[in-house]
């Protein structure tokens, strides 16, 4: 990126390092620099340039310096940065990562600022809730993405399915109809646990629950078992592997072969689908994952990013102003249009009305959720007992026994 305000990763420490990144000399002595860490590919060069120029014009004496970080290894890098003494001032983090950073007691409490100026009552729950720890808002929602159903319009038409299903029951019926017409009604891998989480939440269950400060695995609750039962019914209507996730093989490539009617994925999968089979470019449609009731889509896992401010931020007050600008309505609308993201407030969904896939995501995002808000949840995902639990049920093992065993492992991991 050629923006003069973009620096090489970790190159902001000295003037010599800055020169090594090809930057121009610093501004006048009275100017102040706010250092912002953003993740690779979160924003385009054009968006970053427009935001920087507009912000600096409105805030004389402030310069923005952006450092682009890679997702690989970012946890250790952020933990070290917030534990040190030199910044950065603002950091983009994954929404489900906030809890582990807040657990260090090194994040600034943004509760007052978020409630007063940013309309927090309208934030997407899947971004706001993981940013809130013990009633304190440490992460300010920035942008979101979530799963939808991507479908092959021609196969739907050939099977006589004239409109997307409105309920889960109708979804099963339509998928069976697609199968009878000769296509594969749906491709759903057996270990797509993010999709399972949505069905569990839709039933009123959860992956784990906070019981007075102790996190307990909850896959064996009646609600969670109902969610797994629906997953089993849906998965049986396709030929997805029972012992692998959606990346083994990549489901976008399977869909691109042309005989699969539906997959559950984020719209970003379209790029891989059309690259593998350009003929599908104008044959793809989207609808929210159906819920139990008409007019209420299924709960979905919300991925995305929050913005945090470390306690040690050298320019903390100015950092808060930058967060307010990035998370405010003007630049939320700009970001959503530029990057096909869901904006951070449900009331802003209309800004992506002309972008079919993003508009469908926004419908689901209104009922979005995130993984359990425990600092140790990343350890659960590392070993991930949910995946073999799903395979066990799909292969005919007793659901209650398999769920109880997986829940016990989740409980042990969250207690460590």
PDB file of N, CA, C and O in Angstrom, residues 76-141:
ATOM      1  N   UNK A  76       0.114 -13.405  20.426  1.00  0.00           N
ATOM      2  CA  UNK A  76       1.323 -13.144  21.201  1.00  0.00           C
ATOM      3  C   UNK A  76       1.783 -11.704  21.009  1.00  0.00           C
ATOM      4  O   UNK A  76       2.175 -11.030  21.967  1.00  0.00           O
ATOM      5  N   UNK A  77       1.685 -11.211  19.785  1.00  0.00           N
ATOM      6  CA  UNK A  77       2.149  -9.856  19.492  1.00  0.00           C
ATOM      7  C   UNK A  77       1.301  -8.812  20.222  1.00  0.00           C
ATOM      8  O   UNK A  77       1.826  -7.854  20.804  1.00  0.00           O
ATOM      9  N   UNK A  78      -0.016  -8.993  20.208  1.00  0.00           N
ATOM     10  CA  UNK A  78      -0.891  -8.037  20.900  1.00  0.00           C
ATOM     11  C   UNK A  78      -0.673  -8.116  22.409  1.00  0.00           C
ATOM     12  O   UNK A  78      -0.609  -7.074  23.088  1.00  0.00           O
ATOM     13  N   UNK A  79      -0.570  -9.320  22.948  1.00  0.00           N
ATOM     14  CA  UNK A  79      -0.359  -9.462  24.391  1.00  0.00           C
ATOM     15  C   UNK A  79       0.918  -8.757  24.831  1.00  0.00           C
ATOM     16  O   UNK A  79       0.955  -8.080  25.869  1.00  0.00           O
ATOM     17  N   UNK A  80       1.984  -8.890  24.046  1.00  0.00           N
ATOM     18  CA  UNK A  80       3.239  -8.212  24.376  1.00  0.00           C
ATOM     19  C   UNK A  80       3.098  -6.702  24.258  1.00  0.00           C
ATOM     20  O   UNK A  80       3.628  -5.948  25.081  1.00  0.00           O
ATOM     21  N   UNK A  81       2.370  -6.245  23.236  1.00  0.00           N
ATOM     22  CA  UNK A  81       2.216  -4.804  23.021  1.00  0.00           C
ATOM     23  C   UNK A  81       1.435  -4.141  24.148  1.00  0.00           C
ATOM     24  O   UNK A  81       1.815  -3.079  24.635  1.00  0.00           O
ATOM     25  N   UNK A  82       0.336  -4.752  24.572  1.00  0.00           N
ATOM     26  CA  UNK A  82      -0.476  -4.126  25.617  1.00  0.00           C
ATOM     27  C   UNK A  82       0.171  -4.253  26.983  1.00  0.00           C
ATOM     28  O   UNK A  82      -0.167  -3.513  27.916  1.00  0.00           O
ATOM     29  N   UNK A  83       1.128  -5.157  27.108  1.00  0.00           N
ATOM     30  CA  UNK A  83       1.840  -5.292  28.375  1.00  0.00           C
ATOM     31  C   UNK A  83       3.066  -4.414  28.465  1.00  0.00           C
ATOM     32  O   UNK A  83       3.670  -4.288  29.535  1.00  0.00           O
ATOM     33  N   UNK A  84       3.456  -3.778  27.348  1.00  0.00           N
ATOM     34  CA  UNK A  84       4.638  -2.916  27.337  1.00  0.00           C
ATOM     35  C   UNK A  84       4.288  -1.480  27.668  1.00  0.00           C
ATOM     36  O   UNK A  84       3.286  -1.198  28.315  1.00  0.00           O
ATOM     37  N   UNK A  85       5.111  -0.568  27.167  1.00  0.00           N
ATOM     38  CA  UNK A  85       4.894   0.830  27.524  1.00  0.00           C
ATOM     39  C   UNK A  85       4.815   1.787  26.355  1.00  0.00           C
ATOM     40  O   UNK A  85       4.716   2.989  26.559  1.00  0.00           O
ATOM     41  N   UNK A  86       4.843   1.270  25.125  1.00  0.00           N
ATOM     42  CA  UNK A  86       4.942   2.198  24.012  1.00  0.00           C
ATOM     43  C   UNK A  86       3.855   2.142  22.979  1.00  0.00           C
ATOM     44  O   UNK A  86       4.039   2.586  21.856  1.00  0.00           O
ATOM     45  N   UNK A  87       2.722   1.569  23.301  1.00  0.00           N
ATOM     46  CA  UNK A  87       1.633   1.535  22.328  1.00  0.00           C
ATOM     47  C   UNK A  87       1.554   0.201  21.642  1.00  0.00           C
ATOM     48  O   UNK A  87       2.185  -0.758  22.073  1.00  0.00           O
ATOM     49  N   UNK A  88       0.775   0.097  20.582  1.00  0.00           N
ATOM     50  CA  UNK A  88       0.067   1.119  19.807  1.00  0.00           C
ATOM     51  C   UNK A  88      -1.116   1.721  20.570  1.00  0.00           C
ATOM     52  O   UNK A  88      -1.406   1.324  21.697  1.00  0.00           O
ATOM     53  N   UNK A  89      -1.807   2.658  19.898  1.00  0.00           N
ATOM     54  CA  UNK A  89      -2.910   3.361  20.536  1.00  0.00           C
ATOM     55  C   UNK A  89      -4.257   2.696  20.287  1.00  0.00           C
ATOM     56  O   UNK A  89      -5.137   2.729  21.155  1.00  0.00           O
ATOM     57  N   UNK A  90      -4.448   2.120  19.105  1.00  0.00           N
ATOM     58  CA  UNK A  90      -5.683   1.420  18.746  1.00  0.00           C
ATOM     59  C   UNK A  90      -5.287   0.109  18.082  1.00  0.00           C
ATOM     60  O   UNK A  90      -4.349   0.082  17.287  1.00  0.00           O
ATOM     61  N   UNK A  91      -6.003  -0.966  18.421  1.00  0.00           N
ATOM     62  CA  UNK A  91      -5.702  -2.265  17.826  1.00  0.00           C
ATOM     63  C   UNK A  91      -7.000  -2.915  17.360  1.00  0.00           C
ATOM     64  O   UNK A  91      -7.978  -2.986  18.113  1.00  0.00           O
ATOM     65  N   UNK A  92      -7.009  -3.387  16.128  1.00  0.00           N
ATOM     66  CA  UNK A  92      -8.104  -4.225  15.648  1.00  0.00           C
ATOM     67  C   UNK A  92      -7.855  -5.657  16.108  1.00  0.00           C
ATOM     68  O   UNK A  92      -6.767  -6.204  15.901  1.00  0.00           O
ATOM     69  N   UNK A  93      -8.849  -6.279  16.724  1.00  0.00           N
ATOM     70  CA  UNK A  93      -8.723  -7.671  17.156  1.00  0.00           C
ATOM     71  C   UNK A  93      -9.984  -8.422  16.729  1.00  0.00           C
ATOM     72  O   UNK A  93     -11.053  -7.834  16.549  1.00  0.00           O
ATOM     73  N   UNK A  94      -9.869  -9.727  16.567  1.00  0.00           N
ATOM     74  CA  UNK A  94     -11.041 -10.542  16.299  1.00  0.00           C
ATOM     75  C   UNK A  94     -12.025 -10.423  17.446  1.00  0.00           C
ATOM     76  O   UNK A  94     -11.625 -10.356  18.619  1.00  0.00           O
ATOM     77  N   UNK A  95     -13.314 -10.388  17.144  1.00  0.00           N
ATOM     78  CA  UNK A  95     -14.298 -10.160  18.203  1.00  0.00           C
ATOM     79  C   UNK A  95     -14.211 -11.193  19.323  1.00  0.00           C
ATOM     80  O   UNK A  95     -14.404 -10.861  20.496  1.00  0.00           O
ATOM     81  N   UNK A  96     -13.892 -12.447  18.987  1.00  0.00           N
ATOM     82  CA  UNK A  96     -13.821 -13.466  20.029  1.00  0.00           C
ATOM     83  C   UNK A  96     -12.484 -13.470  20.768  1.00  0.00           C
ATOM     84  O   UNK A  96     -12.292 -14.276  21.684  1.00  0.00           O
ATOM     85  N   UNK A  97     -11.561 -12.569  20.392  1.00  0.00           N
ATOM     86  CA  UNK A  97     -10.266 -12.490  21.075  1.00  0.00           C
ATOM     87  C   UNK A  97     -10.265 -11.495  22.229  1.00  0.00           C
ATOM     88  O   UNK A  97      -9.329 -11.471  23.031  1.00  0.00           O
ATOM     89  N   UNK A  98     -11.296 -10.658  22.317  1.00  0.00           N
ATOM     90  CA  UNK A  98     -11.277  -9.585  23.319  1.00  0.00           C
ATOM     91  C   UNK A  98     -11.119 -10.136  24.727  1.00  0.00           C
ATOM     92  O   UNK A  98     -10.368  -9.596  25.550  1.00  0.00           O
ATOM     93  N   UNK A  99     -11.805 -11.232  25.033  1.00  0.00           N
ATOM     94  CA  UNK A  99     -11.780 -11.772  26.397  1.00  0.00           C
ATOM     95  C   UNK A  99     -10.366 -12.123  26.846  1.00  0.00           C
ATOM     96  O   UNK A  99      -9.979 -11.848  27.987  1.00  0.00           O
ATOM     97  N   UNK A 100      -9.558 -12.720  25.957  1.00  0.00           N
ATOM     98  CA  UNK A 100      -8.221 -13.113  26.372  1.00  0.00           C
ATOM     99  C   UNK A 100      -7.329 -11.907  26.622  1.00  0.00           C
ATOM    100  O   UNK A 100      -6.468 -11.936  27.515  1.00  0.00           O
ATOM    101  N   UNK A 101      -7.550 -10.803  25.875  1.00  0.00           N
ATOM    102  CA  UNK A 101      -6.755  -9.604  26.120  1.00  0.00           C
ATOM    103  C   UNK A 101      -7.254  -8.862  27.358  1.00  0.00           C
ATOM    104  O   UNK A 101      -6.460  -8.320  28.134  1.00  0.00           O
ATOM    105  N   UNK A 102      -8.559  -8.856  27.568  1.00  0.00           N
ATOM    106  CA  UNK A 102      -9.109  -8.211  28.765  1.00  0.00           C
ATOM    107  C   UNK A 102      -8.655  -8.932  30.026  1.00  0.00           C
ATOM    108  O   UNK A 102      -8.504  -8.308  31.088  1.00  0.00           O
ATOM    109  N   UNK A 103      -8.397 -10.219  29.911  1.00  0.00           N
ATOM    110  CA  UNK A 103      -7.971 -11.007  31.067  1.00  0.00           C
ATOM    111  C   UNK A 103      -6.606 -10.573  31.590  1.00  0.00           C
ATOM    112  O   UNK A 103      -6.231 -10.903  32.713  1.00  0.00           O
ATOM    113  N   UNK A 104      -5.851  -9.821  30.789  1.00  0.00           N
ATOM    114  CA  UNK A 104      -4.547  -9.324  31.220  1.00  0.00           C
ATOM    115  C   UNK A 104      -4.660  -8.062  32.077  1.00  0.00           C
ATOM    116  O   UNK A 104      -3.659  -7.605  32.638  1.00  0.00           O
ATOM    117  N   UNK A 105      -5.874  -7.466  32.151  1.00  0.00           N
ATOM    118  CA  UNK A 105      -6.094  -6.184  32.860  1.00  0.00           C
ATOM    119  C   UNK A 105      -5.298  -5.048  32.225  1.00  0.00           C
ATOM    120  O   UNK A 105      -4.947  -4.082  32.899  1.00  0.00           O
ATOM    121  N   UNK A 106      -5.031  -5.156  30.925  1.00  0.00           N
ATOM    122  CA  UNK A 106      -4.237  -4.128  30.238  1.00  0.00           C
ATOM    123  C   UNK A 106      -5.044  -3.364  29.192  1.00  0.00           C
ATOM    124  O   UNK A 106      -4.467  -2.609  28.414  1.00  0.00           O
ATOM    125  N   UNK A 107      -6.363  -3.531  29.178  1.00  0.00           N
ATOM    126  CA  UNK A 107      -7.190  -2.802  28.225  1.00  0.00           C
ATOM    127  C   UNK A 107      -7.925  -1.664  28.922  1.00  0.00           C
ATOM    128  O   UNK A 107      -8.302  -1.767  30.092  1.00  0.00           O
ATOM    129  N   UNK A 108      -8.148  -0.594  28.163  1.00  0.00           N
ATOM    130  CA  UNK A 108      -8.851   0.573  28.705  1.00  0.00           C
ATOM    131  C   UNK A 108     -10.356   0.339  28.677  1.00  0.00           C
ATOM    132  O   UNK A 108     -10.899  -0.211  27.715  1.00  0.00           O
ATOM    133  N   UNK A 109     -11.017   0.746  29.742  1.00  0.00           N
ATOM    134  CA  UNK A 109     -12.466   0.626  29.861  1.00  0.00           C
ATOM    135  C   UNK A 109     -13.129   1.664  28.961  1.00  0.00           C
ATOM    136  O   UNK A 109     -13.057   2.862  29.216  1.00  0.00           O
ATOM    137  N   UNK A 110     -13.789   1.183  27.898  1.00  0.00           N
ATOM    138  CA  UNK A 110     -14.438   2.064  26.930  1.00  0.00           C
ATOM    139  C   UNK A 110     -15.946   2.172  27.153  1.00  0.00           C
ATOM    140  O   UNK A 110     -16.665   2.684  26.299  1.00  0.00           O
ATOM    141  N   UNK A 111     -16.423   1.719  28.301  1.00  0.00           N
ATOM    142  CA  UNK A 111     -17.858   1.680  28.552  1.00  0.00           C
ATOM    143  C   UNK A 111     -18.498   3.055  28.419  1.00  0.00           C
ATOM    144  O   UNK A 111     -19.512   3.228  27.728  1.00  0.00           O
ATOM    145  N   UNK A 112     -17.937   4.042  29.092  1.00  0.00           N
ATOM    146  CA  UNK A 112     -18.540   5.372  29.083  1.00  0.00           C
ATOM    147  C   UNK A 112     -18.599   5.929  27.672  1.00  0.00           C
ATOM    148  O   UNK A 112     -19.632   6.414  27.212  1.00  0.00           O
ATOM    149  N   UNK A 113     -17.462   5.857  26.953  1.00  0.00           N
ATOM    150  CA  UNK A 113     -17.419   6.411  25.610  1.00  0.00           C
ATOM    151  C   UNK A 113     -18.386   5.678  24.677  1.00  0.00           C
ATOM    152  O   UNK A 113     -19.079   6.285  23.866  1.00  0.00           O
ATOM    153  N   UNK A 114     -18.465   4.361  24.797  1.00  0.00           N
ATOM    154  CA  UNK A 114     -19.310   3.603  23.878  1.00  0.00           C
ATOM    155  C   UNK A 114     -20.784   3.900  24.111  1.00  0.00           C
ATOM    156  O   UNK A 114     -21.560   4.040  23.171  1.00  0.00           O
ATOM    157  N   UNK A 115     -21.183   4.003  25.355  1.00  0.00           N
ATOM    158  CA  UNK A 115     -22.592   4.235  25.662  1.00  0.00           C
ATOM    159  C   UNK A 115     -22.990   5.657  25.289  1.00  0.00           C
ATOM    160  O   UNK A 115     -24.066   5.905  24.749  1.00  0.00           O
ATOM    161  N   UNK A 116     -22.138   6.589  25.538  1.00  0.00           N
ATOM    162  CA  UNK A 116     -22.483   8.001  25.363  1.00  0.00           C
ATOM    163  C   UNK A 116     -22.556   8.414  23.901  1.00  0.00           C
ATOM    164  O   UNK A 116     -23.453   9.164  23.501  1.00  0.00           O
ATOM    165  N   UNK A 117     -21.645   7.931  23.091  1.00  0.00           N
ATOM    166  CA  UNK A 117     -21.495   8.506  21.752  1.00  0.00           C
ATOM    167  C   UNK A 117     -21.781   7.573  20.583  1.00  0.00           C
ATOM    168  O   UNK A 117     -21.940   8.046  19.462  1.00  0.00           O
ATOM    169  N   UNK A 118     -21.821   6.291  20.805  1.00  0.00           N
ATOM    170  CA  UNK A 118     -21.834   5.375  19.667  1.00  0.00           C
ATOM    171  C   UNK A 118     -23.121   4.565  19.523  1.00  0.00           C
ATOM    172  O   UNK A 118     -23.194   3.681  18.688  1.00  0.00           O
ATOM    173  N   UNK A 119     -24.125   4.847  20.310  1.00  0.00           N
ATOM    174  CA  UNK A 119     -25.387   4.146  20.155  1.00  0.00           C
ATOM    175  C   UNK A 119     -25.275   2.659  20.394  1.00  0.00           C
ATOM    176  O   UNK A 119     -25.727   1.844  19.588  1.00  0.00           O
ATOM    177  N   UNK A 120     -24.693   2.274  21.516  1.00  0.00           N
ATOM    178  CA  UNK A 120     -24.383   0.870  21.768  1.00  0.00           C
ATOM    179  C   UNK A 120     -25.619  -0.015  21.839  1.00  0.00           C
ATOM    180  O   UNK A 120     -25.524  -1.227  21.635  1.00  0.00           O
ATOM    181  N   UNK A 121     -26.783   0.556  22.124  1.00  0.00           N
ATOM    182  CA  UNK A 121     -27.991  -0.263  22.220  1.00  0.00           C
ATOM    183  C   UNK A 121     -28.373  -0.880  20.877  1.00  0.00           C
ATOM    184  O   UNK A 121     -29.170  -1.818  20.815  1.00  0.00           O
ATOM    185  N   UNK A 122     -27.768  -0.396  19.792  1.00  0.00           N
ATOM    186  CA  UNK A 122     -28.109  -0.858  18.450  1.00  0.00           C
ATOM    187  C   UNK A 122     -27.000  -1.706  17.829  1.00  0.00           C
ATOM    188  O   UNK A 122     -27.076  -2.108  16.680  1.00  0.00           O
ATOM    189  N   UNK A 123     -25.949  -1.984  18.590  1.00  0.00           N
ATOM    190  CA  UNK A 123     -24.842  -2.773  18.054  1.00  0.00           C
ATOM    191  C   UNK A 123     -25.271  -4.202  17.761  1.00  0.00           C
ATOM    192  O   UNK A 123     -26.159  -4.752  18.422  1.00  0.00           O
ATOM    193  N   UNK A 124     -24.612  -4.822  16.792  1.00  0.00           N
ATOM    194  CA  UNK A 124     -24.822  -6.237  16.538  1.00  0.00           C
ATOM    195  C   UNK A 124     -24.410  -7.031  17.776  1.00  0.00           C
ATOM    196  O   UNK A 124     -23.291  -6.866  18.274  1.00  0.00           O
ATOM    197  N   UNK A 125     -25.272  -7.910  18.269  1.00  0.00           N
ATOM    198  CA  UNK A 125     -24.926  -8.650  19.484  1.00  0.00           C
ATOM    199  C   UNK A 125     -23.687  -9.517  19.342  1.00  0.00           C
ATOM    200  O   UNK A 125     -22.935  -9.696  20.308  1.00  0.00           O
ATOM    201  N   UNK A 126     -23.454 -10.057  18.134  1.00  0.00           N
ATOM    202  CA  UNK A 126     -22.290 -10.916  17.938  1.00  0.00           C
ATOM    203  C   UNK A 126     -20.966 -10.189  17.979  1.00  0.00           C
ATOM    204  O   UNK A 126     -19.903 -10.818  18.064  1.00  0.00           O
ATOM    205  N   UNK A 127     -20.993  -8.848  17.919  1.00  0.00           N
ATOM    206  CA  UNK A 127     -19.784  -8.046  18.084  1.00  0.00           C
ATOM    207  C   UNK A 127     -19.736  -7.413  19.472  1.00  0.00           C
ATOM    208  O   UNK A 127     -18.674  -7.321  20.091  1.00  0.00           O
ATOM    209  N   UNK A 128     -20.882  -6.948  19.944  1.00  0.00           N
ATOM    210  CA  UNK A 128     -20.917  -6.223  21.211  1.00  0.00           C
ATOM    211  C   UNK A 128     -20.695  -7.136  22.407  1.00  0.00           C
ATOM    212  O   UNK A 128     -19.937  -6.801  23.327  1.00  0.00           O
ATOM    213  N   UNK A 129     -21.347  -8.298  22.405  1.00  0.00           N
ATOM    214  CA  UNK A 129     -21.272  -9.172  23.569  1.00  0.00           C
ATOM    215  C   UNK A 129     -19.865  -9.701  23.835  1.00  0.00           C
ATOM    216  O   UNK A 129     -19.414  -9.692  24.982  1.00  0.00           O
ATOM    217  N   UNK A 130     -19.127 -10.164  22.832  1.00  0.00           N
ATOM    218  CA  UNK A 130     -17.765 -10.606  23.135  1.00  0.00           C
ATOM    219  C   UNK A 130     -16.820  -9.475  23.506  1.00  0.00           C
ATOM    220  O   UNK A 130     -15.764  -9.717  24.087  1.00  0.00           O
ATOM    221  N   UNK A 131     -17.198  -8.225  23.182  1.00  0.00           N
ATOM    222  CA  UNK A 131     -16.378  -7.087  23.582  1.00  0.00           C
ATOM    223  C   UNK A 131     -16.659  -6.610  24.990  1.00  0.00           C
ATOM    224  O   UNK A 131     -15.976  -5.724  25.506  1.00  0.00           O
ATOM    225  N   UNK A 132     -17.682  -7.211  25.632  1.00  0.00           N
ATOM    226  CA  UNK A 132     -18.104  -6.796  26.972  1.00  0.00           C
ATOM    227  C   UNK A 132     -17.754  -7.889  27.972  1.00  0.00           C
ATOM    228  O   UNK A 132     -18.247  -9.007  27.873  1.00  0.00           O
ATOM    229  N   UNK A 133     -16.913  -7.582  28.929  1.00  0.00           N
ATOM    230  CA  UNK A 133     -16.471  -8.560  29.914  1.00  0.00           C
ATOM    231  C   UNK A 133     -16.892  -8.076  31.297  1.00  0.00           C
ATOM    232  O   UNK A 133     -16.481  -7.006  31.752  1.00  0.00           O
ATOM    233  N   UNK A 134     -17.723  -8.866  31.973  1.00  0.00           N
ATOM    234  CA  UNK A 134     -18.162  -8.491  33.314  1.00  0.00           C
ATOM    235  C   UNK A 134     -18.850  -7.139  33.360  1.00  0.00           C
ATOM    236  O   UNK A 134     -18.709  -6.396  34.342  1.00  0.00           O
ATOM    237  N   UNK A 135     -19.567  -6.795  32.294  1.00  0.00           N
ATOM    238  CA  UNK A 135     -20.274  -5.524  32.248  1.00  0.00           C
ATOM    239  C   UNK A 135     -19.441  -4.359  31.751  1.00  0.00           C
ATOM    240  O   UNK A 135     -19.956  -3.248  31.605  1.00  0.00           O
ATOM    241  N   UNK A 136     -18.174  -4.587  31.486  1.00  0.00           N
ATOM    242  CA  UNK A 136     -17.274  -3.538  31.003  1.00  0.00           C
ATOM    243  C   UNK A 136     -17.022  -3.720  29.511  1.00  0.00           C
ATOM    244  O   UNK A 136     -16.681  -4.820  29.063  1.00  0.00           O
ATOM    245  N   UNK A 137     -17.192  -2.632  28.748  1.00  0.00           N
ATOM    246  CA  UNK A 137     -16.995  -2.689  27.297  1.00  0.00           C
ATOM    247  C   UNK A 137     -15.538  -2.380  26.970  1.00  0.00           C
ATOM    248  O   UNK A 137     -15.091  -1.242  27.046  1.00  0.00           O
ATOM    249  N   UNK A 138     -14.793  -3.420  26.588  1.00  0.00           N
ATOM    250  CA  UNK A 138     -13.398  -3.243  26.197  1.00  0.00           C
ATOM    251  C   UNK A 138     -13.239  -3.206  24.681  1.00  0.00           C
ATOM    252  O   UNK A 138     -12.287  -2.605  24.178  1.00  0.00           O
ATOM    253  N   UNK A 139     -14.135  -3.864  23.952  1.00  0.00           N
ATOM    254  CA  UNK A 139     -14.042  -3.901  22.500  1.00  0.00           C
ATOM    255  C   UNK A 139     -15.217  -3.186  21.867  1.00  0.00           C
ATOM    256  O   UNK A 139     -16.372  -3.448  22.201  1.00  0.00           O
ATOM    257  N   UNK A 140     -14.925  -2.249  20.961  1.00  0.00           N
ATOM    258  CA  UNK A 140     -15.968  -1.509  20.252  1.00  0.00           C
ATOM    259  C   UNK A 140     -16.214  -2.197  18.909  1.00  0.00           C
ATOM    260  O   UNK A 140     -15.288  -2.357  18.108  1.00  0.00           O
ATOM    261  N   UNK A 141     -17.440  -2.636  18.621  1.00  0.00           N
ATOM    262  CA  UNK A 141     -17.727  -3.336  17.363  1.00  0.00           C
ATOM    263  C   UNK A 141     -17.311  -2.515  16.145  1.00  0.00           C
ATOM    264  O   UNK A 141     -17.582  -1.312  16.073  1.00  0.00           O
TER     265      UNK A 141
END
